[in-house]
Amino acid sequence: NAGVMQNPRHLVRRRGQEARLRCSPMKGHSHVYWYRQLPEEGLKFMVYLQKENIIDESGMPKERFSAEFPKEGPSILRIQQVVRGDSAAYFCASSPAGAGLGAQHFGDGTRLSIL
Amino acid sequence: EDQVTQSPEALRLQEGESSSLNCSYTVSGLRGLFWYRQDPGKGPEFLFTLYSAGEEKEKERLKATLTKKESFLHITAPKPEDSATYLCAAETGANNLFFGTGTRLTVIP
């Protein structure tokens, strides 16, 4: 049973470009969470999604960032017009419906570097 | 404002030298206190959840305890393979995890 898969593992973008980060949840998991880990900081919650629904996006920056979890396919975190401050590790976690946060399984993250 | 503070930031132990890691929290409506292990280049790996003061949980050389203000992760007779960053996180009433910055543990053979 494959774990949470994130790709790419490393992504380099120039300022002003777009970054797309993908997350395939574990089989049977319908809830996806995105977190950002800045250097020397803890993981910060960004957004919580279920299939075709954004449940909580209170941690998402208001501009340039968006997330989706379509009926088919992976969840996507999209960052438009990237800036140097977007350089971070982005982690996705998934859990089954109704299982609570303790059942979250994390992927190994995407390291985003902005030149 | 919700806050989770871990100490120390880094800890070096000799193999077999027991110690404790601290996680102090100030959150509104704590629903659970989580401990994770994170290896370099990897995502957090779940260790424990504690729900109420006085609760304890154990797994191999690790034991987690919880009070109303802090949690401790006790490591008994650590081995080099226990070297990792240990994260604690509070589940708040907002239904998401609020993480500390972690304690980086190095166990020297």
Short mmCIF file of C-alpha atoms in Angstrom, two decimals:
data_model
loop_
_atom_site.label_atom_id
_atom_site.label_comp_id
_atom_site.label_asym_id
_atom_site.label_seq_id
_atom_site.Cartn_x
_atom_site.Cartn_y
_atom_site.Cartn_z
CA ASN A 1 0.00 0.00 0.00
CA ALA A 2 1.78 3.07 -1.25
CA GLY A 3 2.08 6.02 1.08
CA VAL A 4 1.34 9.65 0.33
CA MET A 5 3.15 10.51 -2.88
CA GLN A 6 4.35 14.01 -3.60
CA ASN A 7 5.98 15.21 -6.77
CA PRO A 8 8.20 16.63 -7.77
CA ARG A 9 10.53 16.12 -4.82
CA HIS A 10 12.51 19.17 -5.82
CA LEU A 11 11.32 22.11 -7.89
CA VAL A 12 13.30 25.13 -9.01
CA ARG A 13 11.54 28.20 -10.35
CA ARG A 14 12.57 31.72 -11.25
CA ARG A 15 10.81 34.69 -9.70
CA GLY A 16 7.52 35.35 -11.44
CA GLN A 17 6.99 31.79 -12.66
CA GLU A 18 4.29 29.40 -11.51
CA ALA A 19 4.85 26.38 -9.29
CA ARG A 20 2.55 23.35 -9.24
CA LEU A 21 2.96 20.81 -6.48
CA ARG A 22 1.11 17.50 -6.61
CA CYS A 23 -0.04 15.17 -3.87
CA SER A 24 -1.57 11.73 -4.31
CA PRO A 25 -3.14 10.61 -1.02
CA MET A 26 -2.94 7.11 0.35
CA LYS A 27 -5.44 4.68 -1.09
CA GLY A 28 -8.78 5.09 0.64
CA HIS A 29 -7.96 8.55 2.02
CA SER A 30 -10.33 11.31 1.00
CA HIS A 31 -8.91 14.17 3.10
CA VAL A 32 -5.80 16.13 2.16
CA TYR A 33 -3.87 18.73 4.14
CA TRP A 34 -1.06 21.00 2.93
CA TYR A 35 1.64 22.39 5.23
CA ARG A 36 4.61 24.67 4.57
CA GLN A 37 7.94 24.44 6.41
CA LEU A 38 10.13 27.51 6.13
CA PRO A 39 13.80 27.22 7.13
CA GLU A 40 14.19 27.21 10.93
CA GLU A 41 10.41 27.30 11.40
CA GLY A 42 7.80 24.71 12.25
CA LEU A 43 5.32 23.27 9.81
CA LYS A 44 2.49 25.72 9.22
CA PHE A 45 -0.97 24.57 8.21
CA MET A 46 -2.13 26.00 4.89
CA VAL A 47 -5.28 24.27 3.67
CA TYR A 48 -7.55 21.26 4.27
CA LEU A 49 -9.47 19.74 1.38
CA GLN A 50 -11.84 16.91 0.67
CA LYS A 51 -12.69 15.73 -2.82
CA GLU A 52 -13.94 18.77 -4.76
CA ASN A 53 -14.24 20.86 -1.58
CA ILE A 54 -12.02 23.26 0.32
CA ILE A 55 -12.88 22.78 3.99
CA ASP A 56 -10.44 25.17 5.68
CA GLU A 57 -8.03 27.52 3.93
CA SER A 58 -7.34 29.75 6.92
CA GLY A 59 -3.57 29.21 6.63
CA MET A 60 -3.34 29.97 2.94
CA PRO A 61 -1.91 33.33 1.85
CA LYS A 62 -4.69 35.41 0.30
CA GLU A 63 -2.89 36.07 -2.95
CA ARG A 64 -1.02 33.86 -5.45
CA PHE A 65 -1.78 30.58 -3.66
CA SER A 66 -4.58 28.17 -4.52
CA ALA A 67 -5.34 24.51 -3.91
CA GLU A 68 -7.67 21.94 -5.37
CA PHE A 69 -8.51 18.29 -4.91
CA PRO A 70 -10.51 17.17 -7.94
CA LYS A 71 -12.78 14.16 -8.12
CA GLU A 72 -10.11 12.34 -10.11
CA GLY A 73 -6.38 12.79 -9.78
CA PRO A 74 -4.04 14.30 -7.24
CA SER A 75 -4.43 17.37 -5.10
CA ILE A 76 -2.62 20.39 -6.54
CA LEU A 77 -1.08 23.32 -4.67
CA ARG A 78 -0.50 26.15 -7.11
CA ILE A 79 1.68 29.17 -6.47
CA GLN A 80 1.52 31.92 -9.07
CA GLN A 81 4.20 34.56 -9.64
CA VAL A 82 6.58 32.99 -7.14
CA VAL A 83 8.85 35.16 -4.99
CA ARG A 84 12.02 34.31 -3.03
CA GLY A 85 10.01 34.04 0.19
CA ASP A 86 8.08 31.08 -1.25
CA SER A 87 11.21 28.93 -0.98
CA ALA A 88 10.28 26.22 1.50
CA ALA A 89 9.41 22.56 1.89
CA TYR A 90 5.75 21.87 1.20
CA PHE A 91 4.26 18.78 2.82
CA CYS A 92 1.02 17.07 2.07
CA ALA A 93 -0.79 14.74 4.47
CA SER A 94 -3.85 12.58 3.96
CA SER A 95 -6.31 10.83 6.21
CA PRO A 96 -9.45 8.73 5.87
CA ALA A 97 -12.83 10.39 6.28
CA GLY A 98 -13.85 10.84 9.91
CA ALA A 99 -10.53 9.58 11.29
CA GLY A 100 -9.21 12.77 12.84
CA LEU A 101 -5.82 14.40 12.61
CA GLY A 102 -4.05 11.56 14.40
CA ALA A 103 -4.60 9.40 11.34
CA GLN A 104 -2.71 11.77 9.05
CA HIS A 105 0.09 10.26 6.98
CA PHE A 106 2.63 12.68 5.57
CA GLY A 107 4.41 12.60 2.26
CA ASP A 108 8.11 13.36 1.96
CA GLY A 109 7.51 16.87 0.69
CA THR A 110 8.42 19.04 -2.26
CA ARG A 111 11.42 21.33 -1.80
CA LEU A 112 10.72 24.52 -3.72
CA SER A 113 13.63 26.80 -4.51
CA ILE A 114 13.14 30.21 -6.08
CA LEU A 115 16.05 31.70 -7.99
CA GLU B 1 -2.30 33.56 20.11
CA ASP B 2 -1.67 29.81 19.83
CA GLN B 3 1.91 28.86 20.54
CA VAL B 4 3.91 25.63 20.73
CA THR B 5 7.50 25.86 21.98
CA GLN B 6 9.98 23.01 21.98
CA SER B 7 13.20 22.80 23.92
CA PRO B 8 16.03 22.28 23.59
CA GLU B 9 16.51 23.13 19.92
CA ALA B 10 19.25 20.54 19.67
CA LEU B 11 20.39 17.73 21.95
CA ARG B 12 23.43 15.48 21.73
CA LEU B 13 23.41 12.30 23.79
CA GLN B 14 25.79 9.43 24.21
CA GLU B 15 24.29 6.08 23.34
CA GLY B 16 22.47 4.85 26.45
CA GLU B 17 22.18 8.33 28.02
CA SER B 18 18.50 8.89 28.80
CA SER B 19 16.93 12.35 28.53
CA SER B 20 13.69 14.26 27.93
CA LEU B 21 12.44 16.66 25.30
CA ASN B 22 9.98 19.38 26.26
CA CYS B 23 6.97 20.78 24.44
CA SER B 24 5.17 23.73 26.04
CA TYR B 25 1.88 24.81 24.56
CA THR B 26 -0.53 27.70 24.84
CA VAL B 27 -3.53 27.00 22.66
CA SER B 28 -7.23 27.57 22.86
CA GLY B 29 -9.23 24.38 23.15
CA LEU B 30 -6.55 21.69 22.98
CA ARG B 31 -8.04 18.59 21.38
CA GLY B 32 -4.87 16.53 21.24
CA LEU B 33 -1.08 16.75 21.53
CA PHE B 34 0.88 14.91 18.86
CA TRP B 35 4.49 13.77 18.65
CA TYR B 36 6.23 13.04 15.36
CA ARG B 37 9.66 11.95 14.27
CA GLN B 38 11.17 13.55 11.16
CA ASP B 39 14.27 12.25 9.41
CA PRO B 40 16.23 14.49 7.00
CA GLY B 41 14.50 14.79 3.65
CA LYS B 42 11.40 12.97 4.89
CA GLY B 43 7.95 13.84 6.09
CA PRO B 44 6.90 13.62 9.74
CA GLU B 45 6.19 10.12 11.01
CA PHE B 46 3.46 9.81 13.64
CA LEU B 47 4.52 8.57 17.10
CA PHE B 48 1.85 9.40 19.69
CA THR B 49 -1.32 11.32 20.44
CA LEU B 50 -2.17 12.40 23.99
CA TYR B 51 -5.60 13.73 24.83
CA SER B 52 -5.74 14.50 28.54
CA ALA B 53 -3.44 15.58 31.37
CA GLY B 54 -1.87 12.62 33.09
CA GLU B 55 -1.99 10.43 30.01
CA GLU B 56 1.14 8.47 29.07
CA LYS B 57 2.00 6.44 25.99
CA GLU B 58 5.03 4.26 25.25
CA LYS B 59 6.67 2.85 22.17
CA GLU B 60 9.98 1.03 22.45
CA ARG B 61 12.46 3.50 24.02
CA LEU B 62 10.05 6.45 23.86
CA LYS B 63 7.46 7.56 26.38
CA ALA B 64 5.26 10.63 26.01
CA THR B 65 3.51 12.35 28.90
CA LEU B 66 1.10 15.26 29.07
CA THR B 67 0.26 17.92 31.65
CA LYS B 68 -2.05 20.91 31.32
CA LYS B 69 0.78 23.10 30.03
CA GLU B 70 3.43 20.83 28.52
CA SER B 71 4.33 17.45 27.17
CA PHE B 72 7.54 15.50 27.56
CA LEU B 73 9.07 12.91 25.30
CA HIS B 74 11.32 10.71 27.41
CA ILE B 75 13.99 8.70 25.61
CA THR B 76 15.40 5.79 27.58
CA ALA B 77 18.82 4.36 26.66
CA PRO B 78 18.80 5.90 23.17
CA LYS B 79 20.54 4.31 20.21
CA PRO B 80 22.11 6.06 17.19
CA GLU B 81 19.06 5.13 15.09
CA ASP B 82 16.96 7.36 17.36
CA SER B 83 18.75 10.38 15.88
CA ALA B 84 16.12 12.56 14.20
CA THR B 85 14.14 15.75 14.70
CA TYR B 86 11.21 15.28 17.06
CA LEU B 87 8.20 17.49 16.49
CA CYS B 88 5.25 18.16 18.70
CA ALA B 89 1.99 19.60 17.47
CA ALA B 90 -1.23 20.74 19.12
CA GLU B 91 -4.61 20.08 17.59
CA THR B 92 -6.58 23.23 18.32
CA GLY B 93 -10.27 23.89 18.26
CA ALA B 94 -9.74 25.05 14.68
CA ASN B 95 -9.21 21.40 13.69
CA ASN B 96 -5.70 21.70 12.33
CA LEU B 97 -2.23 20.96 13.71
CA PHE B 98 -0.05 23.75 15.18
CA PHE B 99 3.59 22.60 15.14
CA GLY B 100 6.61 23.49 17.22
CA THR B 101 10.00 23.96 15.55
CA GLY B 102 11.33 20.65 16.79
CA THR B 103 14.23 19.24 18.78
CA ARG B 104 17.10 17.88 16.72
CA LEU B 105 18.41 14.81 18.55
CA THR B 106 21.82 13.29 17.82
CA VAL B 107 22.80 10.05 19.56
CA ILE B 108 26.51 9.35 19.46
CA PRO B 109 27.72 5.74 19.47
#
